[in-house]
C-alpha atoms as a printed R data frame, in Angstrom:
    type eleno elety resid chain resno       x       y      z
1   ATOM     1    CA   MET     A     1 -13.274   9.585 21.160
2   ATOM     2    CA   ILE     A     2 -10.937  11.146 23.705
3   ATOM     3    CA   VAL     A     3 -12.384  14.286 25.281
4   ATOM     4    CA   ASP     A     4  -9.889  15.117 28.027
5   ATOM     5    CA   VAL     A     5  -6.795  17.000 26.777
6   ATOM     6    CA   ALA     A     6  -4.491  15.166 29.184
7   ATOM     7    CA   GLU     A     7  -5.850  11.785 28.058
8   ATOM     8    CA   GLU     A     8  -5.426  12.779 24.427
9   ATOM     9    CA   ARG     A     9  -1.817  13.743 25.090
10  ATOM    10    CA   ARG     A    10  -1.245  10.408 26.887
11  ATOM    11    CA   PHE     A    11  -2.753   8.544 23.910
12  ATOM    12    CA   ARG     A    12  -0.618  10.449 21.395
13  ATOM    13    CA   GLU     A    13   2.537   9.762 23.442
14  ATOM    14    CA   PHE     A    14   1.667   6.068 23.608
15  ATOM    15    CA   VAL     A    15   1.105   5.878 19.854
16  ATOM    16    CA   ALA     A    16   4.322   7.764 19.107
17  ATOM    17    CA   SER     A    17   6.462   5.637 21.429
18  ATOM    18    CA   ARG     A    18   4.950   2.173 20.894
19  ATOM    19    CA   SER     A    19   3.889   2.194 17.232
20  ATOM    20    CA   PRO     A    20   7.171   0.793 15.855
21  ATOM    21    CA   ALA     A    21   7.062  -2.243 18.175
22  ATOM    22    CA   LEU     A    22   3.343  -2.734 17.622
23  ATOM    23    CA   MET     A    23   3.872  -2.458 13.865
24  ATOM    24    CA   ARG     A    24   6.492  -5.239 14.017
25  ATOM    25    CA   LEU     A    25   3.996  -7.391 15.883
26  ATOM    26    CA   GLY     A    26   1.329  -6.626 13.287
27  ATOM    27    CA   TYR     A    27   3.791  -7.468 10.532
28  ATOM    28    CA   LEU     A    28   4.394 -10.894 12.042
29  ATOM    29    CA   LEU     A    29   0.711 -11.534 12.700
30  ATOM    30    CA   THR     A    30  -0.233 -10.700  9.111
31  ATOM    31    CA   GLY     A    31   2.480 -12.862  7.584
32  ATOM    32    CA   GLY     A    32   4.735 -10.069  6.405
33  ATOM    33    CA   ASP     A    33   2.062  -7.940  4.750
34  ATOM    34    CA   ARG     A    34   2.982  -4.372  5.664
35  ATOM    35    CA   HIS     A    35  -0.304  -2.892  4.479
36  ATOM    36    CA   ALA     A    36  -2.354  -5.438  6.400
37  ATOM    37    CA   ALA     A    37  -0.176  -4.765  9.464
38  ATOM    38    CA   GLU     A    38  -0.858  -1.036  9.159
39  ATOM    39    CA   ASP     A    39  -4.587  -1.727  8.838
40  ATOM    40    CA   LEU     A    40  -4.503  -4.020 11.864
41  ATOM    41    CA   LEU     A    41  -2.668  -1.513 14.034
42  ATOM    42    CA   GLN     A    42  -4.832   1.402 12.910
43  ATOM    43    CA   THR     A    43  -8.060  -0.530 13.548
44  ATOM    44    CA   VAL     A    44  -6.950  -1.449 17.050
45  ATOM    45    CA   LEU     A    45  -5.708   2.051 17.885
46  ATOM    46    CA   VAL     A    46  -9.013   3.600 16.765
47  ATOM    47    CA   ARG     A    47 -10.874   1.231 19.075
48  ATOM    48    CA   ALA     A    48  -8.423   1.889 21.906
49  ATOM    49    CA   ALA     A    49  -8.849   5.656 21.500
50  ATOM    50    CA   ALA     A    50 -12.588   5.269 22.076
51  ATOM    51    CA   ARG     A    51 -11.924   3.507 25.405
52  ATOM    52    CA   TRP     A    52  -8.676   5.244 26.336
53  ATOM    53    CA   SER     A    53  -9.771   6.755 29.650
54  ATOM    54    CA   ARG     A    54 -10.826   3.284 30.882
55  ATOM    55    CA   ILE     A    55  -7.601   1.500 29.882
56  ATOM    56    CA   ASP     A    56  -5.240   1.083 32.832
57  ATOM    57    CA   ASP     A    57  -2.305  -0.580 31.061
58  ATOM    58    CA   PRO     A    58  -2.393   0.244 27.335
59  ATOM    59    CA   GLU     A    59   0.448  -1.966 26.064
60  ATOM    60    CA   PRO     A    60  -1.055  -5.364 26.935
61  ATOM    61    CA   TYR     A    61  -4.524  -4.108 26.031
62  ATOM    62    CA   VAL     A    62  -3.467  -3.075 22.520
63  ATOM    63    CA   ARG     A    63  -1.388  -6.232 21.954
64  ATOM    64    CA   GLN     A    64  -4.268  -8.487 22.948
65  ATOM    65    CA   ALA     A    65  -6.652  -6.426 20.813
66  ATOM    66    CA   MET     A    66  -4.295  -6.932 17.859
67  ATOM    67    CA   TYR     A    67  -4.286 -10.709 18.378
68  ATOM    68    CA   ARG     A    68  -8.038 -10.828 18.685
69  ATOM    69    CA   GLN     A    69  -8.597  -8.598 15.659
70  ATOM    70    CA   GLN     A    70  -6.266 -10.735 13.544
71  ATOM    71    CA   VAL     A    71  -8.021 -13.900 14.725
72  ATOM    72    CA   SER     A    72 -11.341 -12.278 13.858
73  ATOM    73    CA   TRP     A    73 -10.060 -11.400 10.387
74  ATOM    74    CA   TRP     A    74  -8.793 -14.908  9.681
75  ATOM    75    CA   ARG     A    75 -12.095 -16.393 10.843
76  ATOM    76    CA   VAL     A    76 -13.912 -14.172  8.346
77  ATOM    77    CA   ALA     A    77 -11.331 -14.952  5.655
78  ATOM    78    CA   ALA     A    78 -11.745 -18.679  6.269
79  ATOM    79    CA   ARG     A    79 -15.373 -18.374  5.213
80  ATOM    80    CA   ARG     A    80 -14.412 -16.730  1.919
81  ATOM    81    CA   ARG     A    81 -13.123 -18.622 -1.068
82  ATOM    82    CA   GLU     A    82  -9.462 -18.225 -1.926
83  ATOM    83    CA   THR     A    83  -8.005 -18.010 -5.411
84  ATOM    84    CA   VAL     A    84  -5.771 -20.996 -6.028
85  ATOM    85    CA   VAL     A    85  -2.669 -20.473 -8.162
86  ATOM    86    CA   ALA     A    86  -0.696 -23.149 -9.984
87  ATOM    87    CA   GLU     A    87   2.702 -22.219 -8.560
88  ATOM    88    CA   ALA     A    88   3.935 -20.653 -5.349
89  ATOM    89    CA   PRO     A    89   5.585 -17.224 -5.733
90  ATOM    90    CA   ASP     A    90   9.343 -17.120 -6.263
91  ATOM    91    CA   VAL     A    91  11.504 -16.815 -3.187
92  ATOM    92    CA   PRO     A    92  14.117 -14.037 -3.440
93  ATOM    93    CA   GLY     A    93  17.820 -14.950 -3.521
94  ATOM    94    CA   ARG     A    94  19.883 -15.102 -0.387
95  ATOM    95    CA   ASP     A    95  21.211 -11.908  1.127
96  ATOM    96    CA   HIS     A    96  24.865 -11.642  2.109
97  ATOM    97    CA   THR     A    97  24.166 -11.235  5.801
98  ATOM    98    CA   HIS     A    98  22.717 -13.996  7.945
99  ATOM    99    CA   ALA     A    99  20.357 -11.692  9.829
100 ATOM   100    CA   ALA     A   100  18.787 -10.324  6.649
101 ATOM   101    CA   GLU     A   101  18.568 -13.826  5.194
102 ATOM   102    CA   LEU     A   102  16.857 -15.136  8.292
103 ATOM   103    CA   LYS     A   103  14.302 -12.312  8.196
104 ATOM   104    CA   LEU     A   104  13.441 -12.929  4.548
105 ATOM   105    CA   VAL     A   105  13.202 -16.681  4.835
106 ATOM   106    CA   LEU     A   106  11.188 -16.481  8.039
107 ATOM   107    CA   ARG     A   107   8.853 -13.843  6.575
108 ATOM   108    CA   HIS     A   108   8.152 -15.958  3.504
109 ATOM   109    CA   ALA     A   109   7.729 -19.107  5.569
110 ATOM   110    CA   LEU     A   110   5.304 -17.395  7.952
111 ATOM   111    CA   ALA     A   111   3.363 -15.972  5.032
112 ATOM   112    CA   ARG     A   112   2.772 -19.509  3.759
113 ATOM   113    CA   LEU     A   113   1.108 -20.579  7.008
114 ATOM   114    CA   THR     A   114  -2.556 -20.035  7.748
115 ATOM   115    CA   ALA     A   115  -3.442 -17.053  9.883
116 ATOM   116    CA   ARG     A   116  -4.299 -19.348 12.790
117 ATOM   117    CA   GLN     A   117  -0.955 -21.157 12.567
118 ATOM   118    CA   ARG     A   118   0.914 -17.858 12.315
119 ATOM   119    CA   ALA     A   119  -0.961 -16.398 15.311
120 ATOM   120    CA   ALA     A   120  -0.203 -19.480 17.416
121 ATOM   121    CA   LEU     A   121   3.521 -19.309 16.616
122 ATOM   122    CA   VAL     A   122   3.744 -15.558 17.153
123 ATOM   123    CA   LEU     A   123   1.928 -15.725 20.478
124 ATOM   124    CA   ARG     A   124   3.845 -18.760 21.689
125 ATOM   125    CA   PHE     A   125   7.370 -17.931 20.538
126 ATOM   126    CA   PHE     A   126   7.617 -14.229 19.643
127 ATOM   127    CA   GLU     A   127   5.528 -13.062 22.608
128 ATOM   128    CA   ASP     A   128   6.731 -16.035 24.712
129 ATOM   129    CA   LEU     A   129   3.269 -16.592 26.183
130 ATOM   130    CA   PRO     A   130   2.381 -19.796 28.012
131 ATOM   131    CA   GLU     A   131   0.059 -22.197 26.217
132 ATOM   132    CA   ALA     A   132  -2.839 -21.415 28.557
133 ATOM   133    CA   GLU     A   133  -2.666 -17.711 27.750
134 ATOM   134    CA   VAL     A   134  -2.390 -18.403 24.012
135 ATOM   135    CA   ALA     A   135  -5.466 -20.620 24.295
136 ATOM   136    CA   GLN     A   136  -7.369 -17.857 26.059
137 ATOM   137    CA   ILE     A   137  -6.429 -15.252 23.447
138 ATOM   138    CA   MET     A   138  -7.230 -17.560 20.539
139 ATOM   139    CA   GLY     A   139 -10.443 -18.797 22.119
140 ATOM   140    CA   CYS     A   140  -9.558 -22.494 22.076
141 ATOM   141    CA   SER     A   141  -8.265 -25.235 24.375
142 ATOM   142    CA   VAL     A   142  -4.658 -25.728 25.455
143 ATOM   143    CA   GLY     A   143  -4.623 -29.002 23.520
144 ATOM   144    CA   THR     A   144  -5.653 -27.163 20.367
145 ATOM   145    CA   VAL     A   145  -2.813 -24.694 20.894
146 ATOM   146    CA   ARG     A   146  -0.330 -27.533 21.327
147 ATOM   147    CA   SER     A   147  -1.469 -29.362 18.217
148 ATOM   148    CA   THR     A   148  -1.615 -26.142 16.179
149 ATOM   149    CA   VAL     A   149   1.925 -25.196 17.214
150 ATOM   150    CA   HIS     A   150   3.177 -28.720 16.521
151 ATOM   151    CA   ARG     A   151   1.584 -28.827 13.052
152 ATOM   152    CA   SER     A   152   2.733 -25.283 12.287
153 ATOM   153    CA   LEU     A   153   6.349 -26.121 13.114
154 ATOM   154    CA   ALA     A   154   6.151 -29.280 11.018
155 ATOM   155    CA   ARG     A   155   4.722 -27.295  8.124
156 ATOM   156    CA   LEU     A   156   7.473 -24.663  8.441
157 ATOM   157    CA   ARG     A   157  10.083 -27.425  8.232
158 ATOM   158    CA   VAL     A   158   8.519 -28.638  4.994
159 ATOM   159    CA   LEU     A   159   7.873 -25.214  3.480
160 ATOM   160    CA   ALA     A   160  11.203 -23.662  4.442
161 ATOM   161    CA   PRO     A   161  13.901 -26.308  4.808
162 ATOM   162    CA   GLU     A   162  16.443 -23.569  4.175
163 ATOM   163    CA   LEU     A   163  15.890 -22.392  7.759
164 ATOM   164    CA   ALA     A   164  17.750 -25.481  8.974
165 ATOM   165    CA   GLU     A   165  20.687 -24.631  6.679
166 ATOM   166    CA   LEU     A   166  21.335 -21.256  8.311
167 ATOM   167    CA   ASP     A   167  24.433 -20.745 10.389
168 ATOM   168    CA   SER     A   168  24.074 -22.433 13.784
169 ATOM   169    CA   THR     A   169  24.682 -19.098 15.560
170 ATOM   170    CA   HIS     A   170  21.437 -17.788 14.043
171 ATOM   171    CA   ARG     A   171  18.938 -20.390 15.179
172 ATOM   172    CA   PRO     A   172  15.316 -19.787 14.150
173 ATOM   173    CA   PRO     A   173  13.079 -18.545 16.995
174 ATOM   174    CA   PHE     A   174  10.621 -21.437 16.549
175 ATOM   175    CA   LYS     A   175  12.787 -24.335 17.625
176 ATOM   176    CA   GLU     A   176  10.489 -27.037 18.998
177 ATOM   177    CA   VAL     A   177  11.112 -28.196 22.548
178 ATOM   178    CA   THR     A   178  10.478 -31.846 23.201
179 ATOM   179    CA   PRO     A   179   8.577 -32.655 26.414
């Protein structure tokens, strides 16, 4: 762990100032599961604390570690059997404000995607990373990123058609761009 008092103070300041933003990222990466997001962030911060004195730029380091940890978790989860249920969970009613409605619908739609699909969309559109960088983080080819993003967007359109019905001033952040 951190031995130097100044480094420990720098780590604590980083955690205090950046945790809310990193928690939001974890929330998106885990499909809206707050507890899983907390676990993801805590796991990454513990690992970062062990290497803190060697980390030059902590923000990108921690973000990339979060992506990689989530990818690692979904790879392990893919090997486990899932419990299949007869019906999908109920979707809550619409909120009176468009912003709150968009958040709920998007959260539920993202939760219905696989972890790999969710990670590709978050990296590509929320983090606005180029396809090559997404491919590097996810450990796959650029073509795989493109096809994963394409299929993920198509699946979102099927799973959450209500996103298209939202007010045109509140466009979803995953609008597909045609080449």
